[in-house]
Amino acid sequence: MKIKLNILFILLLSTTGFSQYSGYFGKKNYAGLNIRGFYPLFYGSNTVQDPKSETYDPVKYKKGINTAISISAGHAFNNRLSLSLELGAQSGEVIQSHSTTYNYKTIDPTTKEESYKGISDTRATPFQTRTLQFMPTLEWSGDGGMAPVGLINKFGFGICRTKVIAKEDYQVYANENDINGQSYNSILIGKGEQTIDSDISYKSALVFYELGMRIPINDKLVYHFGVRYLFGFMTSLPEINIDQREGYVPSLFNREIGNMITSNFIQANFGLNFVF
Amino acid sequence: MNFKSIWLLSLFTTILGIEAFSQVSFDDYRPLVSSGKIPQDFYVKTADKIEEDLQNKESDLSQSEYKDFLREIHYGVDQLLQSGVVVYGDEVSLYVEAVGKRLLKAAKVKENIRFYTIKSNVSNALSTDQGIIFVTTGLIAQLVNEAQLALILAHEISHFTKHHVVETFEYKNSRNLRNQIVQLATYSKDKEFEADVLGLELYQKAGYSKDEVRGTFDVLMYSYLPFDEINFPKTYFSSDLCFIPETLFPTEKYDIKAEEDYDDSKSSHPNIQRRKETIMTKADEISNWDKNVYFEGEEQFKYIRNICRFENVRNDLLYANYGRAMYSIFLLEREHPKSIFLSRMKAQAWLGISGFKNAGEIYSAIDAKSDLEGASATLHYFLRELNTKEMIVLAMRQIEDIRKVYPDDREIDLIWNRMVKTFYQTEGLNFEDFKDQNFETYKKEFEQKLNAMNSSTESTKKEEEPKEELSKYDRIKRKKSDEPTSKDDFIDSNKYYLYNLSDLINNELFTTRLSEVKSIEEKRKEEEEKIDEMSSKEYKKYMENKEEVKINLNNFVLVEPIAVSYGRKGVKIEKSEALQEKYSEAALYASQELGVNAINVDKSDFKTIGTDGYNQKALYTGLLIQLNNSIESQNFPVDYSLLYDFQQKNKTSKVVFTIVEHRYKVRLGGAFATLFLFPPALPVVLLNSIMNGNNTEVSLIVMDIEKGEIEDGASYYFKEPTNTYLLSGRFYSMIYDLMKH
């Protein structure tokens, strides 16, 4: 990874010598900070149920907009074409939200009475995730462009690493059901830090397109706004050692991570850049 | 009275005398420029004028209609005031004001009426509701006396006192007559009749003569013709060194076609006949007429008229009407044969017409065949008959003859140099083919050889005009019976022009200059051929390695930008003014960042820099007008002498003109379609529509006054808002590219 980064940076710098374009007030390089906000339209993970609820409560939305922050640096080769590198960090949550029904029979040791029980509607406290994104981007300015300012079309391809952070107070609740399948109780069926392997990582790739505008505030500072469409896809899944009796299904957990990556696909982007 | 008092009085009178009768020298005429303190009309923003007038509304129009009205008139008038053709405080304006004041006194007008002169050959006078009266130099050039000017001014003052402009707007709006030309024309004609009658009353009260009323309408009727009607002699261009066959001149006469009783149904003004009848009827009803024709003096009137006639020549050159310029020069030379100004203008006219001929645009520079009428038709016909080689040679001949008389004149020298270049560039014209003997000598030799020639003796005297002083209108009315026709009785030589530069064959100055031009042109062609064969990569490297700086723009004059912001209904005045200020600020900032010195000539500075700044701007705007009218041939700046003065003062010959246009129109069709077809794409489609609604174009040209040429230019079209720094960045890029750091 480090070698790859170095190669890309050298490539970027080496091309600067050939440019005859005057740039924006003679400046062709830029660096900045951007904040992205996105609303996951199709991701169910944000529909987090209150895990401590004793009865099966209707779905509640816990969170709306997620955010990501990134820094970027780039260079304009001519009045229309620029190349930049973006390093982003995004936080998110994943939970395993599905209905598991697990029925079992118990026999009272004294009375020898048989009873049938089951658990359903497994609910878990969300896991925090941290995603790091590394994206080289190509920027193409509109008609009569004056890169790196003005109307721009950004195309990016990047690699991401999503880390799921283990929690000590992780808890999983489920409903206890009677023999007729009627829920009558909410019980804690699992807790503690070892429910999953700590800090598991997922790798993914993404592509994005952004239409943005960089408007100068003065000859050095530029503010940026845009709309980004981002498409991610998993490239590797980790081994997860999860006890199935606790109600975890590894493939479902992986699916939640995948959903989180792919469903936040419309993003609003705001930033401040320094041109030099 | 003691000696000291007498001395002081005579000194004071002398000084006053100099002030009152300061006479321009027509031998070394300098074009009209503004003088004195700059009036507010020229520097107050249009938006501020509208706002002020809105506070003093005196019309029956609603507030929004009145605002529309004010927008129309203020924008129109300010466009005129900033166009570079209006002068104030000059001798002509002061004279018109003196005549006008007498009439204002008679009319008991208390408002502050300002009189300005428009440097234009169109014969016109106009008044505005703001209290400005404009008179064109073209009109004064045509007048016979002061009384005629007074009658015209009285008419305009009547329009002002009766608020005809706003009344016509009210009428137009109240009946939604935007497209009803005939009805509006009828209403306008009624107002014209009213102004004629009221003007006549004012004219009479001021003490002018009834006898001059009818003659004023002759001026109006024939004002489209040159300011005098003198036959153009066929021998005008002929000399020992220059032979011109008579076959190039017309054999028929071209009568003057003007009629008094034309169809005026769609015109805003009644025809001349109706106006004359109405006004003469009214004149007969008025009694107690005075007999005054002049109050300011006949000599003064003729002096002012002469200034206007000299301005006519300049104006014709500005608009590339070279045929008309040449005829006016012919008329003025009769009284001012030693005028270096006329010689310079003549040289410019020949250089200009050569350029047009070479570019195939000659018919823009001379009158159309259907328009040939009167005495000047001979000249236009002649210019039309010359083929390219004949014209270029004649031009070279004329300019060389002028240079011989004024060998040390800088302007003539520059024109001469340009003409040599034009001569070289003319296809099919090879200097090696030219003969070292003039045509007369050649002809004599030919006669001797063949012994079969009939040659008519050319009269070398120019035709003489009657000695009595007649006005142009008297001459038109006289019938000339002795119009000679002539034929060329000797050989029909198509190559006569090869004998018309015989003195230049061994002229070191000419041959050296021709060689220089040849060498430069050959190098240029060689480079062009080399570039044509290069790949784009090779070309890029070639341009990168080119050492010389393209244009030196370390110091230049930046003329106020022309800025237009369009809305759905056309130009948005307030936004255009704001855009102009923004772009001006942007250009200055960019210049500062580049480390170059931009000398700003901008209306916003006029209050502080005054008339000097205004004159500069007017000059440069005139230059732009001239460029626009002669793009194909890139003609010599008509106001070169004045421009040269500013060049010396600013220490630069580079002038930068800029234009910025902006239009905002959002097309939401795509967004609506996306809403139904693919909603997730809506945010980007909507943002795209909003951003792409901006259409901005910025352009820039660099002119070198020294060379009298456009050096280079740049242009950007982009779909971004008119943010000051975006505009500034563009200007920076354009100047940077031109300088090729």
Tab-separated table of N, CA, C and O in Angstrom, chain B residues 371-455:
chain	number	residue	atom	x	y	z
B	371	ASP	N	-27.249	54.302	-55.728
B	371	ASP	CA	-27.243	55.527	-54.908
B	371	ASP	C	-26.470	56.665	-55.554
B	371	ASP	O	-26.344	57.730	-54.972
B	372	LEU	N	-25.948	56.434	-56.736
B	372	LEU	CA	-25.147	57.478	-57.371
B	372	LEU	C	-26.035	58.652	-57.755
B	372	LEU	O	-26.998	58.492	-58.502
B	373	GLU	N	-25.724	59.791	-57.202
B	373	GLU	CA	-26.451	60.991	-57.608
B	373	GLU	C	-25.630	62.229	-57.291
B	373	GLU	O	-24.801	62.228	-56.386
B	374	GLY	N	-25.839	63.235	-58.099
B	374	GLY	CA	-25.157	64.499	-57.882
B	374	GLY	C	-23.716	64.483	-58.365
B	374	GLY	O	-23.262	63.558	-59.038
B	375	ALA	N	-22.980	65.521	-57.968
B	375	ALA	CA	-21.618	65.723	-58.456
B	375	ALA	C	-20.656	64.659	-57.945
B	375	ALA	O	-19.689	64.298	-58.631
B	376	SER	N	-20.883	64.154	-56.749
B	376	SER	CA	-19.951	63.182	-56.178
B	376	SER	C	-20.025	61.829	-56.877
B	376	SER	O	-19.129	60.998	-56.721
B	377	ALA	N	-21.069	61.628	-57.666
B	377	ALA	CA	-21.233	60.345	-58.372
B	377	ALA	C	-20.039	60.043	-59.272
B	377	ALA	O	-19.656	58.883	-59.451
B	378	THR	N	-19.444	61.103	-59.825
B	378	THR	CA	-18.290	60.923	-60.721
B	378	THR	C	-17.165	60.193	-60.000
B	378	THR	O	-16.570	59.252	-60.532
B	379	LEU	N	-16.895	60.636	-58.788
B	379	LEU	CA	-15.795	60.024	-58.022
B	379	LEU	C	-16.126	58.580	-57.662
B	379	LEU	O	-15.310	57.684	-57.819
B	380	HIS	N	-17.350	58.352	-57.171
B	380	HIS	CA	-17.731	56.992	-56.777
B	380	HIS	C	-17.709	56.048	-57.970
B	380	HIS	O	-17.264	54.900	-57.877
B	381	TYR	N	-18.185	56.562	-59.101
B	381	TYR	CA	-18.170	55.752	-60.326
B	381	TYR	C	-16.750	55.378	-60.681
B	381	TYR	O	-16.444	54.223	-60.992
B	382	PHE	N	-15.861	56.361	-60.613
B	382	PHE	CA	-14.443	56.152	-60.941
B	382	PHE	C	-13.830	55.084	-60.029
B	382	PHE	O	-13.164	54.153	-60.490
B	383	LEU	N	-14.073	55.216	-58.745
B	383	LEU	CA	-13.492	54.266	-57.782
B	383	LEU	C	-14.032	52.855	-58.017
B	383	LEU	O	-13.344	51.861	-57.831
B	384	ARG	N	-15.246	52.806	-58.456
B	384	ARG	CA	-15.889	51.533	-58.752
B	384	ARG	C	-15.264	50.878	-59.990
B	384	ARG	O	-15.165	49.660	-60.094
B	385	GLU	N	-14.872	51.698	-60.961
B	385	GLU	CA	-14.336	51.196	-62.224
B	385	GLU	C	-12.917	50.653	-62.116
B	385	GLU	O	-12.506	49.803	-62.903
B	386	LEU	N	-12.155	51.171	-61.145
B	386	LEU	CA	-10.753	50.740	-61.026
B	386	LEU	C	-10.679	49.269	-60.638
B	386	LEU	O	-11.387	48.832	-59.742
B	387	ASN	N	-9.790	48.519	-61.322
B	387	ASN	CA	-9.575	47.149	-60.858
B	387	ASN	C	-8.545	47.202	-59.717
B	387	ASN	O	-8.021	48.271	-59.378
B	388	THR	N	-8.248	46.029	-59.143
B	388	THR	CA	-7.409	46.010	-57.931
B	388	THR	C	-6.034	46.626	-58.171
B	388	THR	O	-5.575	47.481	-57.412
B	389	LYS	N	-5.393	46.213	-59.239
B	389	LYS	CA	-4.032	46.720	-59.481
B	389	LYS	C	-4.050	48.226	-59.708
B	389	LYS	O	-3.199	48.954	-59.183
B	390	GLU	N	-5.024	48.683	-60.490
B	390	GLU	CA	-5.116	50.121	-60.771
B	390	GLU	C	-5.304	50.898	-59.469
B	390	GLU	O	-4.679	51.943	-59.264
B	391	MET	N	-6.154	50.382	-58.619
B	391	MET	CA	-6.433	51.112	-57.382
B	391	MET	C	-5.216	51.139	-56.473
B	391	MET	O	-4.884	52.175	-55.904
B	392	ILE	N	-4.546	50.007	-56.316
B	392	ILE	CA	-3.389	49.950	-55.422
B	392	ILE	C	-2.297	50.885	-55.934
B	392	ILE	O	-1.650	51.604	-55.160
B	393	VAL	N	-2.085	50.890	-57.237
B	393	VAL	CA	-1.044	51.761	-57.801
B	393	VAL	C	-1.425	53.227	-57.594
B	393	VAL	O	-0.578	54.048	-57.217
B	394	LEU	N	-2.683	53.551	-57.842
B	394	LEU	CA	-3.121	54.940	-57.663
B	394	LEU	C	-2.975	55.354	-56.212
B	394	LEU	O	-2.556	56.470	-55.900
B	395	ALA	N	-3.324	54.448	-55.309
B	395	ALA	CA	-3.179	54.728	-53.880
B	395	ALA	C	-1.717	54.982	-53.530
B	395	ALA	O	-1.381	55.923	-52.807
B	396	MET	N	-0.857	54.128	-54.049
B	396	MET	CA	0.586	54.292	-53.772
B	396	MET	C	1.060	55.627	-54.322
B	396	MET	O	1.845	56.334	-53.690
B	397	ARG	N	0.580	55.972	-55.489
B	397	ARG	CA	0.940	57.246	-56.114
B	397	ARG	C	0.504	58.421	-55.249
B	397	ARG	O	1.281	59.341	-54.990
B	398	GLN	N	-0.751	58.407	-54.829
B	398	GLN	CA	-1.306	59.505	-54.041
B	398	GLN	C	-0.556	59.663	-52.719
B	398	GLN	O	-0.212	60.778	-52.327
B	399	ILE	N	-0.294	58.544	-52.072
B	399	ILE	CA	0.366	58.606	-50.759
B	399	ILE	C	1.826	59.036	-50.919
B	399	ILE	O	2.364	59.796	-50.104
B	400	GLU	N	2.455	58.576	-51.975
B	400	GLU	CA	3.842	58.991	-52.222
B	400	GLU	C	3.896	60.500	-52.468
B	400	GLU	O	4.788	61.182	-51.956
B	401	ASP	N	2.941	61.020	-53.248
B	401	ASP	CA	2.902	62.467	-53.510
B	401	ASP	C	2.712	63.255	-52.215
B	401	ASP	O	3.300	64.323	-52.034
B	402	ILE	N	1.903	62.720	-51.309
B	402	ILE	CA	1.678	63.390	-50.021
B	402	ILE	C	2.955	63.330	-49.179
B	402	ILE	O	3.354	64.306	-48.542
B	403	ARG	N	3.598	62.169	-49.215
B	403	ARG	CA	4.831	62.019	-48.420
B	403	ARG	C	5.910	62.989	-48.901
B	403	ARG	O	6.695	63.509	-48.107
B	404	LYS	N	5.945	63.243	-50.201
B	404	LYS	CA	6.952	64.177	-50.756
B	404	LYS	C	6.754	65.574	-50.188
B	404	LYS	O	7.716	66.291	-49.946
B	405	VAL	N	5.486	65.953	-49.990
B	405	VAL	CA	5.191	67.297	-49.466
B	405	VAL	C	5.496	67.356	-47.972
B	405	VAL	O	5.959	68.367	-47.464
B	406	TYR	N	5.252	66.241	-47.261
B	406	TYR	CA	5.471	66.211	-45.808
B	406	TYR	C	6.400	65.055	-45.446
B	406	TYR	O	5.978	64.069	-44.838
B	407	PRO	N	7.656	65.124	-45.827
B	407	PRO	CA	8.542	63.982	-45.619
B	407	PRO	C	8.837	63.683	-44.146
B	407	PRO	O	9.248	62.563	-43.831
B	408	ASP	N	8.640	64.648	-43.284
B	408	ASP	CA	8.989	64.429	-41.876
B	408	ASP	C	7.782	64.127	-41.008
B	408	ASP	O	7.915	63.998	-39.792
B	409	ASP	N	6.623	64.023	-41.607
B	409	ASP	CA	5.434	63.785	-40.781
B	409	ASP	C	5.342	62.311	-40.389
B	409	ASP	O	5.319	61.422	-41.246
B	410	ARG	N	5.289	62.092	-39.132
B	410	ARG	CA	5.300	60.734	-38.580
B	410	ARG	C	4.116	59.905	-39.077
B	410	ARG	O	4.273	58.761	-39.483
B	411	GLU	N	2.935	60.519	-39.011
B	411	GLU	CA	1.716	59.794	-39.389
B	411	GLU	C	1.751	59.400	-40.866
B	411	GLU	O	1.478	58.259	-41.222
B	412	ILE	N	2.126	60.353	-41.700
B	412	ILE	CA	2.160	60.075	-43.137
B	412	ILE	C	3.214	59.020	-43.444
B	412	ILE	O	3.026	58.142	-44.284
B	413	ASP	N	4.297	59.086	-42.706
B	413	ASP	CA	5.352	58.090	-42.897
B	413	ASP	C	4.854	56.688	-42.565
B	413	ASP	O	5.112	55.720	-43.295
B	414	LEU	N	4.109	56.582	-41.462
B	414	LEU	CA	3.575	55.278	-41.064
B	414	LEU	C	2.581	54.762	-42.110
B	414	LEU	O	2.570	53.582	-42.438
B	415	ILE	N	1.742	55.657	-42.598
B	415	ILE	CA	0.754	55.277	-43.615
B	415	ILE	C	1.474	54.811	-44.883
B	415	ILE	O	1.112	53.810	-45.504
B	416	TRP	N	2.482	55.546	-45.227
B	416	TRP	CA	3.269	55.202	-46.418
B	416	TRP	C	3.872	53.810	-46.272
B	416	TRP	O	3.809	52.998	-47.194
B	417	ASN	N	4.419	53.536	-45.083
B	417	ASN	CA	5.003	52.210	-44.840
B	417	ASN	C	3.955	51.112	-44.987
B	417	ASN	O	4.222	50.050	-45.555
B	418	ARG	N	2.776	51.374	-44.443
B	418	ARG	CA	1.680	50.391	-44.545
B	418	ARG	C	1.280	50.204	-46.008
B	418	ARG	O	0.944	49.093	-46.436
B	419	MET	N	1.307	51.306	-46.763
B	419	MET	CA	0.899	51.219	-48.161
B	419	MET	C	1.887	50.395	-48.964
B	419	MET	O	1.491	49.626	-49.842
B	420	VAL	N	3.163	50.532	-48.652
B	420	VAL	CA	4.170	49.723	-49.353
B	420	VAL	C	3.906	48.239	-49.088
B	420	VAL	O	3.998	47.403	-49.985
B	421	LYS	N	3.542	47.940	-47.854
B	421	LYS	CA	3.227	46.549	-47.492
B	421	LYS	C	2.005	46.070	-48.288
B	421	LYS	O	2.005	44.952	-48.819
B	422	THR	N	0.983	46.924	-48.358
B	422	THR	CA	-0.220	46.582	-49.125
B	422	THR	C	0.130	46.365	-50.594
B	422	THR	O	-0.365	45.438	-51.236
B	423	PHE	N	0.980	47.208	-51.113
B	423	PHE	CA	1.430	47.106	-52.504
B	423	PHE	C	2.082	45.746	-52.724
B	423	PHE	O	1.776	45.049	-53.690
B	424	TYR	N	2.962	45.374	-51.813
B	424	TYR	CA	3.665	44.092	-51.957
B	424	TYR	C	2.692	42.923	-51.893
B	424	TYR	O	2.839	41.938	-52.615
B	425	GLN	N	1.710	43.040	-50.998
B	425	GLN	CA	0.788	41.923	-50.758
B	425	GLN	C	-0.281	41.761	-51.849
B	425	GLN	O	-0.998	40.771	-51.861
B	426	THR	N	-0.371	42.752	-52.751
B	426	THR	CA	-1.421	42.676	-53.776
B	426	THR	C	-1.061	41.622	-54.807
B	426	THR	O	0.006	41.661	-55.424
B	427	GLU	N	-1.983	40.717	-54.985
B	427	GLU	CA	-1.731	39.592	-55.895
B	427	GLU	C	-1.574	40.066	-57.333
B	427	GLU	O	-2.370	40.852	-57.831
B	428	GLY	N	-0.568	39.572	-57.974
B	428	GLY	CA	-0.367	39.885	-59.389
B	428	GLY	C	0.377	41.177	-59.644
B	428	GLY	O	0.636	41.522	-60.796
B	429	LEU	N	0.715	41.895	-58.583
B	429	LEU	CA	1.416	43.173	-58.770
B	429	LEU	C	2.909	42.947	-58.500
B	429	LEU	O	3.314	42.696	-57.372
B	430	ASN	N	3.702	43.006	-59.560
B	430	ASN	CA	5.150	42.799	-59.414
B	430	ASN	C	5.876	44.081	-59.751
B	430	ASN	O	5.713	44.626	-60.845
B	431	PHE	N	6.665	44.540	-58.826
B	431	PHE	CA	7.351	45.819	-59.024
B	431	PHE	C	8.294	45.774	-60.216
B	431	PHE	O	8.553	46.793	-60.856
B	432	GLU	N	8.774	44.573	-60.527
B	432	GLU	CA	9.703	44.424	-61.661
B	432	GLU	C	9.039	44.790	-63.002
B	432	GLU	O	9.704	45.114	-63.971
B	433	ASP	N	7.703	44.700	-63.038
B	433	ASP	CA	6.986	45.009	-64.286
B	433	ASP	C	6.831	46.510	-64.518
B	433	ASP	O	6.464	46.938	-65.610
B	434	PHE	N	7.070	47.304	-63.485
B	434	PHE	CA	6.821	48.740	-63.605
B	434	PHE	C	7.911	49.433	-64.428
B	434	PHE	O	9.068	49.014	-64.459
B	435	LYS	N	7.488	50.500	-65.094
B	435	LYS	CA	8.396	51.191	-66.024
B	435	LYS	C	9.015	52.413	-65.361
B	435	LYS	O	8.391	53.042	-64.494
B	436	ASP	N	10.187	52.759	-65.848
B	436	ASP	CA	10.862	53.924	-65.277
B	436	ASP	C	10.586	55.198	-66.063
B	436	ASP	O	11.308	56.191	-65.934
B	437	GLN	N	9.580	55.151	-66.954
B	437	GLN	CA	9.163	56.376	-67.634
B	437	GLN	C	7.670	56.564	-67.401
B	437	GLN	O	6.929	55.593	-67.263
B	438	ASN	N	7.264	57.830	-67.380
B	438	ASN	CA	5.852	58.076	-67.146
B	438	ASN	C	5.069	57.845	-68.440
B	438	ASN	O	5.646	57.692	-69.517
B	439	PHE	N	3.769	57.837	-68.298
B	439	PHE	CA	2.922	57.447	-69.422
B	439	PHE	C	2.994	58.441	-70.573
B	439	PHE	O	2.958	58.055	-71.748
B	440	GLU	N	3.130	59.712	-70.271
B	440	GLU	CA	3.191	60.728	-71.331
B	440	GLU	C	4.413	60.497	-72.222
B	440	GLU	O	4.337	60.574	-73.451
B	441	THR	N	5.514	60.232	-71.580
B	441	THR	CA	6.753	59.987	-72.328
B	441	THR	C	6.591	58.734	-73.192
B	441	THR	O	6.964	58.720	-74.373
B	442	TYR	N	6.020	57.727	-72.552
B	442	TYR	CA	5.777	56.460	-73.275
B	442	TYR	C	4.848	56.711	-74.468
B	442	TYR	O	5.079	56.222	-75.575
B	443	LYS	N	3.823	57.492	-74.218
B	443	LYS	CA	2.842	57.783	-75.266
B	443	LYS	C	3.494	58.495	-76.451
B	443	LYS	O	3.240	58.150	-77.603
B	444	LYS	N	4.344	59.449	-76.151
B	444	LYS	CA	5.027	60.210	-77.219
B	444	LYS	C	5.887	59.264	-78.058
B	444	LYS	O	5.871	59.318	-79.285
B	445	GLU	N	6.566	58.428	-77.384
B	445	GLU	CA	7.418	57.459	-78.092
B	445	GLU	C	6.575	56.551	-78.961
B	445	GLU	O	6.944	56.214	-80.089
B	446	PHE	N	5.443	56.146	-78.403
B	446	PHE	CA	4.537	55.263	-79.138
B	446	PHE	C	4.008	55.963	-80.397
B	446	PHE	O	3.912	55.366	-81.458
B	447	GLU	N	3.636	57.241	-80.221
B	447	GLU	CA	3.122	58.037	-81.346
B	447	GLU	C	4.162	58.134	-82.447
B	447	GLU	O	3.858	58.011	-83.627
B	448	GLN	N	5.343	58.409	-81.989
B	448	GLN	CA	6.438	58.539	-82.969
B	448	GLN	C	6.615	57.217	-83.715
B	448	GLN	O	6.787	57.215	-84.931
B	449	LYS	N	6.574	56.142	-82.989
B	449	LYS	CA	6.794	54.829	-83.607
B	449	LYS	C	5.688	54.497	-84.593
B	449	LYS	O	5.927	54.108	-85.705
B	450	LEU	N	4.504	54.566	-84.251
B	450	LEU	CA	3.396	54.128	-85.106
B	450	LEU	C	2.938	55.204	-86.081
B	450	LEU	O	2.444	54.910	-87.132
B	451	ASN	N	3.048	56.457	-85.677
B	451	ASN	CA	2.676	57.587	-86.515
B	451	ASN	C	1.236	57.464	-86.977
B	451	ASN	O	0.857	57.831	-88.070
B	452	ALA	N	0.417	56.945	-86.139
B	452	ALA	CA	-0.976	56.750	-86.536
B	452	ALA	C	-1.900	57.025	-85.379
B	452	ALA	O	-3.011	56.508	-85.307
B	453	MET	N	-1.418	57.884	-84.461
B	453	MET	CA	-2.226	58.080	-83.263
B	453	MET	C	-2.975	59.388	-83.342
B	453	MET	O	-2.490	60.384	-83.777
B	454	ASN	N	-4.220	59.449	-82.919
B	454	ASN	CA	-4.919	60.709	-82.679
B	454	ASN	C	-4.967	60.907	-81.189
B	454	ASN	O	-5.456	60.065	-80.455
B	455	SER	N	-4.384	61.958	-80.795
B	455	SER	CA	-4.510	62.208	-79.355
B	455	SER	C	-5.141	63.542	-79.135
B	455	SER	O	-4.781	64.527	-79.773
